[in-house]
Coordinates of N, CA and C in Angstrom, one line a residue:
M513 N 14.2 -11.0 -15.9 CA 12.8 -10.7 -15.8 C 12.3 -10.5 -17.2
A514 N 11.1 -11.1 -17.5 CA 10.5 -10.9 -18.9 C 9.9 -9.6 -19.0
C515 N 9.9 -9.0 -20.2 CA 9.3 -7.7 -20.4 C 8.5 -7.8 -21.6
Y516 N 7.2 -8.0 -21.4 CA 6.3 -8.3 -22.5 C 6.0 -7.1 -23.4
I517 N 5.9 -5.9 -22.8 CA 5.6 -4.7 -23.5 C 6.6 -4.4 -24.6
S518 N 7.9 -4.7 -24.3 CA 9.0 -4.4 -25.3 C 8.7 -5.2 -26.6
T519 N 8.0 -6.3 -26.6 CA 7.7 -7.0 -27.9 C 6.4 -6.6 -28.5
A520 N 5.6 -5.8 -27.8 CA 4.3 -5.4 -28.3 C 4.4 -4.3 -29.2
S521 N 3.4 -4.0 -30.0 CA 3.4 -2.9 -30.9 C 3.2 -1.6 -30.2
P522 N 3.6 -0.4 -30.8 CA 3.4 0.9 -30.2 C 1.9 1.1 -29.9
A523 N 1.1 0.6 -30.8 CA -0.4 0.8 -30.6 C -0.9 0.1 -29.3
M524 N -0.3 -1.1 -29.0 CA -0.8 -1.8 -27.8 C -0.2 -1.1 -26.6
A525 N 1.0 -0.5 -26.7 CA 1.5 0.2 -25.5 C 0.7 1.5 -25.3
A526 N 0.3 2.1 -26.4 CA -0.5 3.3 -26.2 C -1.9 3.0 -25.6
A527 N -2.4 1.9 -26.0 CA -3.7 1.4 -25.4 C -3.6 1.1 -24.0
A528 N -2.4 0.5 -23.6 CA -2.2 0.2 -22.2 C -2.1 1.5 -21.4
R529 N -1.4 2.5 -21.9 CA -1.3 3.7 -21.2 C -2.6 4.4 -20.9
E530 N -3.5 4.3 -21.8 CA -4.8 5.0 -21.6 C -5.6 4.4 -20.4
D531 N -5.3 3.2 -20.0 CA -6.0 2.6 -18.9 C -5.3 2.9 -17.6
I532 N -4.2 3.5 -17.6 CA -3.4 3.7 -16.4 C -3.7 5.1 -15.9
H533 N -3.8 5.2 -14.6 CA -4.1 6.6 -13.9 C -2.9 7.5 -14.2
P534 N -3.2 8.8 -14.5 CA -2.1 9.7 -14.8 C -1.1 9.8 -13.7
A535 N -1.5 9.7 -12.4 CA -0.5 9.8 -11.3 C 0.5 8.6 -11.4
T536 N -0.1 7.4 -11.8 CA 0.8 6.3 -11.9 C 1.8 6.4 -13.1
M537 N 1.3 7.0 -14.2 CA 2.2 7.2 -15.3 C 3.3 8.2 -14.9
A538 N 2.9 9.3 -14.2 CA 3.9 10.3 -13.8 C 4.9 9.6 -12.9
Y539 N 4.5 8.7 -12.0 CA 5.4 8.1 -11.1 C 6.4 7.2 -11.9
I540 N 5.9 6.5 -12.9 CA 6.7 5.6 -13.7 C 7.8 6.4 -14.5
R541 N 7.3 7.5 -15.1 CA 8.2 8.4 -15.8 C 9.3 8.9 -14.8
H542 N 8.9 9.3 -13.6 CA 9.9 9.8 -12.6 C 10.9 8.7 -12.3
L543 N 10.5 7.5 -12.1 CA 11.5 6.4 -11.9 C 12.5 6.2 -13.0
V544 N 11.9 6.2 -14.2 CA 12.8 6.1 -15.4 C 13.8 7.2 -15.5
E545 N 13.4 8.4 -15.2 CA 14.3 9.6 -15.2 C 15.4 9.4 -14.1
V546 N 14.9 8.9 -12.9 CA 15.9 8.7 -11.8 C 17.0 7.8 -12.2
F547 N 16.7 6.7 -12.8 CA 17.7 5.7 -13.2 C 18.4 6.1 -14.5
R548 N 17.9 7.1 -15.2 CA 18.7 7.6 -16.3 C 19.8 8.5 -15.9
T549 N 19.7 9.1 -14.7 CA 20.7 10.0 -14.2 C 21.4 9.6 -13.0
T550 N 21.0 8.4 -12.4 CA 21.6 8.0 -11.1 C 22.1 6.6 -11.2
S551 N 23.3 6.3 -10.7 CA 23.8 5.0 -10.8 C 23.1 4.1 -9.7
F552 N 23.2 2.8 -9.9 CA 22.7 1.9 -8.9 C 23.2 2.1 -7.5
H553 N 24.5 2.3 -7.4 CA 25.2 2.5 -6.1 C 24.7 3.7 -5.5
D554 N 24.6 4.8 -6.2 CA 24.1 6.1 -5.7 C 22.6 6.0 -5.3
A555 N 21.8 5.3 -6.1 CA 20.4 5.1 -5.8 C 20.2 4.4 -4.5
C556 N 21.0 3.3 -4.3 CA 21.0 2.6 -3.0 C 21.3 3.4 -1.9
Y557 N 22.4 4.2 -2.0 CA 22.8 5.1 -0.9 C 21.7 6.1 -0.6
D558 N 21.1 6.8 -1.6 CA 20.1 7.8 -1.4 C 18.9 7.1 -0.7
Q559 N 18.5 5.9 -1.2 CA 17.3 5.3 -0.6 C 17.5 4.9 0.8
N560 N 18.7 4.5 1.2 CA 18.9 3.9 2.5 C 19.5 4.8 3.5
Y561 N 20.2 5.9 3.1 CA 20.9 6.7 4.0 C 20.6 8.2 4.0
M562 N 19.7 8.6 3.1 CA 19.4 10.1 3.0 C 18.1 10.5 3.6
G563 N 17.5 9.6 4.4 CA 16.3 10.0 5.1 C 15.0 9.8 4.3
S564 N 13.9 10.0 4.9 CA 12.6 9.7 4.3 C 12.3 10.6 3.1
D565 N 12.9 11.8 3.1 CA 12.7 12.7 1.9 C 13.2 12.1 0.6
A566 N 14.3 11.3 0.7 CA 14.9 10.7 -0.4 C 14.3 9.4 -0.8
D567 N 13.3 8.9 -0.1 CA 12.6 7.6 -0.4 C 11.8 7.8 -1.7
I568 N 12.2 7.2 -2.8 CA 11.5 7.4 -4.1 C 10.3 6.6 -4.1
F569 N 10.0 5.7 -3.1 CA 8.8 4.9 -3.1 C 7.7 5.4 -2.2
R570 N 8.0 6.5 -1.5 CA 7.0 6.9 -0.5 C 5.7 7.4 -1.1
H571 N 5.8 7.9 -2.4 CA 4.6 8.4 -3.1 C 4.1 7.4 -4.2
R572 N 4.5 6.1 -4.0 CA 4.1 5.2 -5.1 C 2.6 5.0 -5.1
P573 N 2.0 5.3 -6.2 CA 0.5 5.1 -6.2 C 0.1 3.7 -6.5
G574 N -1.2 3.5 -6.4 CA -1.7 2.1 -6.8 C -1.4 1.8 -8.2
T575 N -1.2 0.6 -8.5 CA -0.8 0.2 -9.9 C -2.0 -0.6 -10.6
T576 N -3.2 -0.2 -10.3 CA -4.3 -0.8 -11.0 C -4.2 -0.6 -12.5
A577 N -4.5 -1.6 -13.3 CA -4.4 -1.5 -14.8 C -3.0 -1.4 -15.4
V578 N -2.0 -1.5 -14.5 CA -0.6 -1.5 -15.0 C -0.4 -2.9 -15.5
P579 N 0.2 -3.1 -16.7 CA 0.6 -4.4 -17.2 C 1.4 -5.2 -16.1
D580 N 1.2 -6.5 -16.1 CA 1.8 -7.3 -15.1 C 3.3 -7.2 -15.1
D581 N 4.0 -7.1 -16.3 CA 5.4 -7.1 -16.3 C 5.9 -5.7 -15.7
V582 N 5.2 -4.7 -16.0 CA 5.6 -3.4 -15.4 C 5.3 -3.3 -13.9
D583 N 4.2 -3.9 -13.5 CA 4.0 -4.0 -12.0 C 5.1 -4.8 -11.3
A584 N 5.5 -5.9 -12.0 CA 6.6 -6.7 -11.4 C 7.9 -6.0 -11.4
A585 N 8.1 -5.1 -12.5 CA 9.3 -4.3 -12.5 C 9.4 -3.3 -11.4
L586 N 8.2 -2.7 -11.1 CA 8.1 -1.7 -10.0 C 8.5 -2.4 -8.7
D587 N 7.9 -3.6 -8.5 CA 8.2 -4.4 -7.2 C 9.6 -4.8 -7.1
A588 N 10.2 -5.2 -8.3 CA 11.6 -5.6 -8.3 C 12.5 -4.4 -7.9
I589 N 12.3 -3.3 -8.5 CA 13.1 -2.1 -8.2 C 13.0 -1.7 -6.7
E590 N 11.8 -1.7 -6.2 CA 11.7 -1.3 -4.8 C 12.4 -2.4 -3.9
E591 N 12.2 -3.7 -4.2 CA 12.8 -4.7 -3.4 C 14.4 -4.6 -3.4
I592 N 14.9 -4.4 -4.6 CA 16.4 -4.3 -4.7 C 16.9 -3.1 -4.0
L593 N 16.3 -1.9 -4.2 CA 16.9 -0.7 -3.6 C 16.7 -0.8 -2.1
R594 N 15.6 -1.3 -1.6 CA 15.5 -1.4 -0.1 C 16.5 -2.4 0.5
K595 N 16.8 -3.4 -0.3 CA 17.8 -4.4 0.1 C 19.2 -3.7 0.2
G596 N 19.5 -2.8 -0.8 CA 20.7 -2.1 -0.8 C 21.8 -2.8 -1.6
S597 N 23.0 -2.0 -1.6 CA 24.1 -2.5 -2.3 C 25.1 -3.3 -1.3
P598 N 25.5 -4.5 -1.7 CA 26.4 -5.3 -0.8 C 27.7 -4.5 -0.6
T599 N 28.3 -3.9 -1.6 CA 29.5 -3.2 -1.4 C 29.3 -2.0 -0.6
L600 N 28.2 -1.3 -0.7 CA 27.9 -0.1 0.0 C 27.7 -0.5 1.5
A601 N 27.1 -1.6 1.8 CA 26.9 -2.0 3.2 C 28.3 -2.3 3.8
A602 N 29.2 -3.0 3.0 CA 30.5 -3.3 3.5 C 31.3 -2.0 3.8
D603 N 31.2 -1.1 2.8 CA 31.9 0.2 3.0 C 31.4 0.9 4.2
E604 N 30.1 0.8 4.5 CA 29.5 1.5 5.6 C 30.0 0.9 6.9
R605 N 30.2 -0.4 7.0 CA 30.7 -1.1 8.2 C 32.2 -0.6 8.4
L606 N 32.9 -0.5 7.3 CA 34.3 0.0 7.4 C 34.4 1.4 7.9
D607 N 33.4 2.3 7.4 CA 33.4 3.6 7.9 C 33.1 3.7 9.4
I608 N 32.1 2.9 9.8 CA 31.8 2.9 11.2 C 32.9 2.5 12.1
L609 N 33.6 1.4 11.6 CA 34.8 0.9 12.4 C 35.9 1.9 12.4
Y610 N 36.1 2.6 11.3 CA 37.2 3.7 11.2 C 36.8 4.8 12.2
N611 N 35.6 5.3 12.1 CA 35.2 6.4 12.9 C 35.2 6.1 14.4
R612 N 34.8 4.8 14.7 CA 34.8 4.4 16.1 C 36.2 4.3 16.7
T613 N 37.1 3.8 15.8 CA 38.5 3.7 16.2 C 39.1 5.0 16.5
L614 N 38.8 6.0 15.6 CA 39.3 7.4 15.8 C 38.8 7.9 17.1
Q615 N 37.5 7.7 17.4 CA 36.9 8.3 18.6 C 37.4 7.6 19.8
E616 N 37.7 6.3 19.7 CA 38.3 5.6 20.9 C 39.7 6.2 21.2
E617 N 40.4 6.5 20.1 CA 41.7 7.1 20.3 C 41.6 8.5 21.0
T618 N 40.6 9.3 20.6 CA 40.4 10.6 21.1 C 40.1 10.5 22.6
V619 N 39.1 9.6 22.9 CA 38.8 9.3 24.3 C 40.0 8.9 25.2
G620 N 40.8 8.0 24.6 CA 42.0 7.6 25.3 C 43.0 8.7 25.6
A621 N 43.1 9.6 24.6 CA 44.1 10.8 24.8 C 43.5 11.7 25.8
V622 N 42.2 12.0 25.8 CA 41.7 12.9 26.9 C 41.7 12.2 28.2
E623 N 41.5 10.9 28.3 CA 41.7 10.2 29.6 C 43.1 10.3 30.1
D624 N 44.1 10.2 29.2 CA 45.5 10.3 29.7 C 45.7 11.7 30.2
A625 N 45.2 12.7 29.5 CA 45.4 14.1 29.9 C 44.8 14.4 31.3
V626 N 43.6 13.8 31.5 CA 42.9 14.0 32.7 C 43.7 13.3 33.9
A627 N 44.1 12.1 33.6 CA 44.9 11.4 34.6 C 46.2 12.1 35.0
S628 N 46.9 12.7 34.0 CA 48.1 13.5 34.2 C 47.8 14.7 35.1
M629 N 46.8 15.4 34.7 CA 46.4 16.6 35.5 C 46.0 16.3 36.9
E630 N 45.2 15.2 37.1 CA 44.8 14.8 38.4 C 46.0 14.4 39.3
A631 N 47.0 13.8 38.7 CA 48.2 13.4 39.4 C 49.0 14.7 39.8
Q632 N 49.0 15.7 38.9 CA 49.7 16.9 39.2 C 49.0 17.7 40.3
V633 N 47.7 17.8 40.2 CA 46.9 18.5 41.2 C 47.1 17.8 42.6
A634 N 47.0 16.5 42.6 CA 47.2 15.8 43.9 C 48.6 16.0 44.5
G635 N 49.6 16.0 43.6 CA 51.0 16.2 44.1 C 51.3 17.6 44.6
E636 N 50.6 18.6 44.0 CA 50.9 20.0 44.4 C 49.9 20.5 45.4
R637 N 48.8 19.9 45.7 CA 47.8 20.5 46.6 C 48.3 20.8 47.9
D638 N 49.0 19.9 48.6 CA 49.5 20.2 50.0 C 50.5 21.4 49.9
I639 N 51.4 21.4 48.9 CA 52.4 22.5 48.8 C 51.7 23.8 48.6
V640 N 50.7 23.8 47.7 CA 50.0 25.1 47.4 C 49.1 25.5 48.6
D641 N 48.6 24.5 49.4 CA 47.8 24.9 50.6 C 48.8 25.6 51.6
A642 N 50.0 25.1 51.7 CA 51.0 25.8 52.6 C 51.3 27.2 52.1
K643 N 51.5 27.3 50.7 CA 51.8 28.6 50.2 C 50.6 29.6 50.4
K644 N 49.4 29.1 50.3 CA 48.3 30.0 50.6 C 48.3 30.6 52.0
L645 N 48.7 29.7 53.0 CA 48.8 30.2 54.4 C 49.9 31.2 54.5
R646 N 51.1 30.9 53.8 CA 52.2 31.8 53.8 C 51.9 33.1 53.2
L647 N 51.1 33.0 52.1 CA 50.7 34.3 51.4 C 49.8 35.1 52.3
K648 N 49.0 34.5 53.0 CA 48.1 35.3 53.9 C 49.0 36.0 55.0
A649 N 50.0 35.3 55.5 CA 50.8 35.9 56.5 C 51.7 37.0 55.9
V650 N 52.2 36.8 54.7 CA 53.1 37.8 54.1 C 52.3 39.1 53.8
R651 N 51.0 38.9 53.3 CA 50.2 40.1 53.0 C 49.9 40.8 54.3
A652 N 49.7 40.1 55.4 CA 49.5 40.8 56.6 C 50.7 41.6 57.0
A653 N 51.9 41.0 56.8 CA 53.2 41.7 57.1 C 53.3 43.0 56.2
V654 N 53.0 42.9 55.0 CA 53.0 44.0 54.0 C 52.2 45.1 54.6
A655 N 51.0 44.8 55.0 CA 50.1 45.8 55.5 C 50.7 46.5 56.8
E656 N 51.3 45.6 57.6 CA 52.0 46.1 58.8 C 53.1 47.1 58.5
Y657 N 53.9 46.7 57.5 CA 55.1 47.5 57.1 C 54.6 48.9 56.6
R658 N 53.6 48.8 55.8 CA 53.1 50.1 55.2 C 52.5 51.0 56.3
D659 N 51.8 50.4 57.3 CA 51.4 51.2 58.4 C 52.6 51.8 59.2
G660 N 53.6 51.0 59.4 CA 54.8 51.5 60.1 C 55.5 52.6 59.3
L661 N 55.5 52.6 58.0 CA 56.1 53.6 57.2 C 55.3 54.9 57.3
A662 N 54.0 54.7 57.3 CA 53.1 55.9 57.5 C 53.3 56.6 58.8
A663 N 53.5 55.8 59.8 CA 53.8 56.4 61.2 C 55.1 57.1 61.2
L664 N 56.1 56.5 60.6 CA 57.5 57.2 60.6 C 57.5 58.5 59.8
M665 N 56.6 58.6 58.8 CA 56.5 59.8 58.0 C 56.0 61.0 58.8
T666 N 55.3 60.7 59.9 CA 54.8 61.7 60.8 C 55.9 62.1 61.8
P667 N 56.3 63.4 61.8 CA 57.4 63.8 62.8 C 57.0 63.5 64.2
A668 N 58.0 63.0 64.9 CA 57.7 62.7 66.4 C 58.8 63.4 67.2
D669 N 58.4 63.9 68.3 CA 59.3 64.6 69.2 C 60.3 63.6 69.8
G670 N 61.5 64.1 69.9 CA 62.6 63.3 70.5 C 63.2 62.2 69.6
V671 N 62.8 62.2 68.3 CA 63.4 61.2 67.4 C 64.4 61.9 66.5
E672 N 65.6 61.4 66.5 CA 66.6 62.0 65.7 C 66.3 61.7 64.2
E673 N 66.7 62.6 63.3 CA 66.5 62.4 61.9 C 67.2 61.2 61.4
Q674 N 68.4 61.1 61.8 CA 69.2 59.9 61.4 C 68.6 58.6 61.8
E675 N 68.1 58.6 63.0 CA 67.4 57.4 63.5 C 66.2 57.1 62.7
A676 N 65.4 58.1 62.4 CA 64.1 57.9 61.7 C 64.4 57.4 60.3
T677 N 65.5 58.0 59.7 CA 65.8 57.6 58.3 C 66.2 56.1 58.3
A678 N 67.0 55.7 59.3 CA 67.4 54.3 59.4 C 66.2 53.4 59.5
A679 N 65.3 53.8 60.3 CA 64.1 53.0 60.5 C 63.3 52.9 59.2
V680 N 63.2 54.0 58.5 CA 62.4 54.0 57.2 C 63.1 53.0 56.2
M681 N 64.4 53.1 56.1 CA 65.1 52.3 55.2 C 65.0 50.8 55.5
S682 N 65.0 50.5 56.8 CA 64.8 49.1 57.2 C 63.4 48.6 56.9
L683 N 62.4 49.4 57.1 CA 61.0 49.0 56.8 C 60.9 48.9 55.2
L684 N 61.5 49.8 54.5 CA 61.4 49.7 53.0 C 62.0 48.4 52.5
E685 N 63.1 48.0 53.1 CA 63.7 46.8 52.6 C 62.9 45.6 52.9
R686 N 62.3 45.6 54.2 CA 61.4 44.5 54.5 C 60.1 44.5 53.7
L687 N 59.6 45.7 53.4 CA 58.4 45.8 52.6 C 58.7 45.3 51.2
D688 N 59.8 45.7 50.6 CA 60.1 45.2 49.3 C 60.3 43.7 49.2
A689 N 60.9 43.1 50.2 CA 61.1 41.7 50.2 C 59.8 41.0 50.4
A690 N 58.9 41.5 51.3 CA 57.6 40.9 51.5 C 56.7 41.0 50.2
E691 N 56.8 42.1 49.6 CA 56.0 42.3 48.4 C 56.4 41.3 47.2
S692 N 57.7 41.2 47.1 CA 58.3 40.2 46.1 C 57.9 38.8 46.4
E693 N 57.9 38.4 47.7 CA 57.5 37.1 48.1 C 56.1 36.9 47.9
A694 N 55.3 37.9 48.2 CA 53.8 37.8 48.0 C 53.5 37.6 46.5
A695 N 54.2 38.4 45.7 CA 53.9 38.2 44.2 C 54.2 36.8 43.7
A696 N 55.4 36.3 44.2 CA 55.7 34.9 43.8 C 54.7 33.9 44.3
L697 N 54.3 34.0 45.6 CA 53.4 33.1 46.1 C 52.0 33.2 45.4
A698 N 51.6 34.4 45.1 CA 50.3 34.6 44.4 C 50.4 34.0 43.0
A699 N 51.5 34.1 42.3 CA 51.6 33.5 41.0 C 51.5 32.0 41.1
D700 N 52.2 31.4 42.1 CA 52.1 29.9 42.3 C 50.6 29.5 42.6
V701 N 50.0 30.2 43.4 CA 48.6 29.9 43.8 C 47.7 30.0 42.6
D702 N 47.8 31.1 41.8 CA 47.0 31.3 40.6 C 47.3 30.3 39.6
G703 N 48.6 29.9 39.5 CA 48.9 28.8 38.5 C 48.2 27.5 38.9
F704 N 48.2 27.2 40.2 CA 47.5 26.0 40.6 C 46.0 26.0 40.4
D705 N 45.4 27.2 40.7 CA 44.0 27.4 40.5 C 43.7 27.2 39.0
G706 N 44.6 27.7 38.1 CA 44.4 27.6 36.7 C 44.4 26.1 36.3
L707 N 45.3 25.3 36.9 CA 45.4 23.9 36.6 C 44.2 23.2 37.0
V708 N 43.6 23.6 38.2 CA 42.3 23.0 38.6 C 41.2 23.3 37.6
E709 N 41.2 24.5 37.1 CA 40.2 24.8 36.1 C 40.4 24.0 34.8
Q710 N 41.6 23.8 34.4 CA 41.9 23.0 33.2 C 41.5 21.6 33.4
L711 N 41.7 21.1 34.6 CA 41.2 19.7 34.9 C 39.7 19.6 34.9
A712 N 39.0 20.6 35.4 CA 37.5 20.6 35.3 C 37.1 20.6 33.8
A713 N 37.7 21.4 33.0 CA 37.4 21.5 31.6 C 37.7 20.2 30.9
A714 N 38.8 19.6 31.3 CA 39.2 18.3 30.6 C 38.2 17.2 31.0
R715 N 37.7 17.2 32.3 CA 36.7 16.2 32.7 C 35.4 16.4 31.9
E716 N 35.0 17.6 31.7 CA 33.8 17.9 30.9 C 34.0 17.4 29.5
R717 N 35.2 17.7 28.9 CA 35.4 17.2 27.5 C 35.4 15.7 27.5
L718 N 35.9 15.0 28.5 CA 36.0 13.6 28.5 C 34.5 13.0 28.5
V719 N 33.6 13.7 29.2 CA 32.2 13.2 29.2 C 31.6 13.4 27.8
E720 N 32.0 14.5 27.2 CA 31.4 14.8 25.8 C 32.0 13.8 24.8
E721 N 33.3 13.5 24.9 CA 33.9 12.6 23.9 C 33.4 11.2 24.1
K722 N 33.1 10.8 25.4 CA 32.6 9.5 25.6 C 31.1 9.4 25.1
A723 N 30.4 10.5 25.2 CA 29.0 10.5 24.6 C 29.1 10.4 23.1
R724 N 30.1 11.0 22.5 CA 30.2 10.9 21.0 C 30.6 9.4 20.6
L725 N 31.4 8.8 21.5 CA 31.8 7.4 21.2 C 30.6 6.5 21.4
D726 N 29.7 6.7 22.4 CA 28.6 5.9 22.6 C 27.6 6.1 21.4
A727 N 27.6 7.2 20.8 CA 26.7 7.5 19.7 C 27.1 6.7 18.4
I728 N 28.3 6.2 18.3 CA 28.8 5.5 17.2 C 28.4 4.0 17.4
P729 N 27.7 3.4 16.4 CA 27.4 2.0 16.6 C 28.6 1.1 16.8
V730 N 28.4 0.1 17.6 CA 29.5 -0.9 17.8 C 29.4 -1.9 16.7
P731 N 30.5 -2.0 15.8 CA 30.4 -3.0 14.7 C 30.1 -4.4 15.3
V732 N 29.2 -5.1 14.6 CA 28.9 -6.5 15.0 C 30.1 -7.4 14.6
R733 N 30.6 -8.1 15.6 CA 31.7 -9.0 15.4 C 31.1 -10.3 14.9
R734 N 31.6 -10.8 13.7 CA 31.1 -12.0 13.2 C 31.6 -13.2 14.0
S735 N 30.8 -14.2 14.2 CA 31.3 -15.4 14.8 C 32.2 -16.2 13.8
P736 N 33.0 -17.1 14.3 CA 33.9 -17.8 13.3 C 33.0 -18.5 12.2
E737 N 31.8 -19.0 12.6 CA 31.0 -19.7 11.6 C 30.5 -18.7 10.5
R738 N 30.1 -17.5 11.0 CA 29.7 -16.5 10.0 C 30.8 -16.1 9.1
R739 N 32.0 -15.9 9.7 CA 33.2 -15.5 8.9 C 33.5 -16.5 7.8
R740 N 33.3 -17.8 8.1 CA 33.6 -18.8 7.1 C 32.6 -18.7 5.9
H741 N 31.4 -18.3 6.2 CA 30.4 -18.2 5.1 C 30.2 -16.8 4.6
R742 N 31.1 -15.9 5.0 CA 31.0 -14.6 4.5 C 31.3 -14.5 3.0
L743 N 30.6 -13.7 2.3 CA 30.9 -13.5 0.8 C 32.2 -12.8 0.7
P744 N 33.1 -13.3 -0.2 CA 34.3 -12.5 -0.5 C 33.9 -11.3 -1.2
R745 N 34.9 -10.3 -1.3 CA 34.6 -9.0 -1.9 C 34.2 -9.2 -3.4
C746 N 34.8 -10.2 -4.1 CA 34.5 -10.3 -5.5 C 33.0 -10.8 -5.7
R747 N 32.6 -11.7 -4.7 CA 31.2 -12.2 -4.8 C 30.2 -11.1 -4.5
S748 N 30.6 -10.2 -3.6 CA 29.7 -9.0 -3.3 C 29.6 -8.1 -4.5
I749 N 30.7 -8.0 -5.2 CA 30.6 -7.1 -6.5 C 29.8 -7.8 -7.5
Q750 N 29.9 -9.2 -7.6 CA 29.1 -9.9 -8.6 C 27.6 -9.8 -8.2
Q751 N 27.3 -9.9 -7.0 CA 25.9 -9.7 -6.5 C 25.4 -8.4 -6.8
E752 N 26.2 -7.3 -6.6 CA 25.8 -6.0 -6.9 C 25.5 -5.8 -8.4
C753 N 26.4 -6.4 -9.2 CA 26.2 -6.3 -10.7 C 24.9 -6.9 -11.1
S754 N 24.6 -8.1 -10.5 CA 23.4 -8.8 -10.8 C 22.2 -8.0 -10.5
R755 N 22.2 -7.3 -9.3 CA 21.1 -6.5 -8.9 C 21.0 -5.3 -9.8
A756 N 22.1 -4.7 -10.2 CA 22.1 -3.5 -11.1 C 21.5 -3.9 -12.5
A757 N 21.8 -5.2 -12.9 CA 21.3 -5.6 -14.2 C 19.8 -5.8 -14.1
R758 N 19.3 -6.3 -13.0 CA 17.8 -6.5 -12.8 C 17.1 -5.1 -12.8
I759 N 17.8 -4.1 -12.2 CA 17.3 -2.7 -12.2 C 17.1 -2.2 -13.7
R760 N 18.2 -2.4 -14.4 CA 18.2 -2.0 -15.8 C 17.1 -2.6 -16.6
S761 N 16.9 -3.9 -16.4 CA 15.9 -4.7 -17.1 C 14.5 -4.1 -16.7
S762 N 14.3 -3.8 -15.5 CA 13.0 -3.3 -15.0 C 12.8 -1.9 -15.6
V763 N 13.8 -1.1 -15.6 CA 13.6 0.2 -16.2 C 13.3 0.2 -17.6
R764 N 13.9 -0.8 -18.4 CA 13.5 -0.9 -19.8 C 12.1 -1.3 -20.0
C765 N 11.5 -2.1 -19.1 CA 10.1 -2.5 -19.1 C 9.3 -1.2 -19.0
M766 N 9.6 -0.4 -18.0 CA 8.8 0.9 -17.8 C 9.0 1.8 -19.0
S767 N 10.3 1.9 -19.5 CA 10.5 2.8 -20.6 C 9.7 2.4 -21.9
D768 N 9.5 1.1 -22.1 CA 8.7 0.7 -23.2 C 7.2 1.1 -23.1
L769 N 6.8 1.2 -21.8 CA 5.4 1.6 -21.6 C 5.2 3.1 -21.9
I770 N 6.2 3.9 -21.5 CA 6.0 5.4 -21.6 C 6.4 5.9 -23.0

């Protein structure tokens, strides 16, 4: 890009500045400062991936009375930055592919866990249903044994002490066995109910992980024809260097003005 102001005298540059609106001059100084402290790669990233607040062109004023070469420099900088960095775009595609691959693996792992728990629940459901029925019967027997013990503790006419003691001992043995069985059955039932809750939570997580996967863009697969004409990495770097050089040339034009 030609830069005519750089060959003009300081007096001519000063005269040119007098005709330019102060807001335009402030904007040009801002751009020069941005590229004094920011690399081309970082400027491309900020412009294209950091949202509207990072758009350095959103407040670009009119360029009336700006020398033609400076106006062209402003246009060139905006065009190049909006087009972006070739290597940055390639890196972004790799990041998307990497993140999507990781999320696909996460979804697959959760799907496997859900399938395993579903198989376990299906395999144990009939057994646990039978245990629930047995638990109900055993608890009823426990209540019956306790009532029987309470009745034996009340003295009854015509019942020998030895006979009463034997009856109490028999009931105590049956009560102890029933309570032990009830505790084991209850533990099995509670364990199954916990597994069902885990399955419900795993299904919810699967929905969430699939939503996260859907939120990640699907990398565009190049056709064989496009792959043949794809720029090699070295060409992308050369292209980026060329754009960075144009940026530097444009910034020099603006620097000569200010």
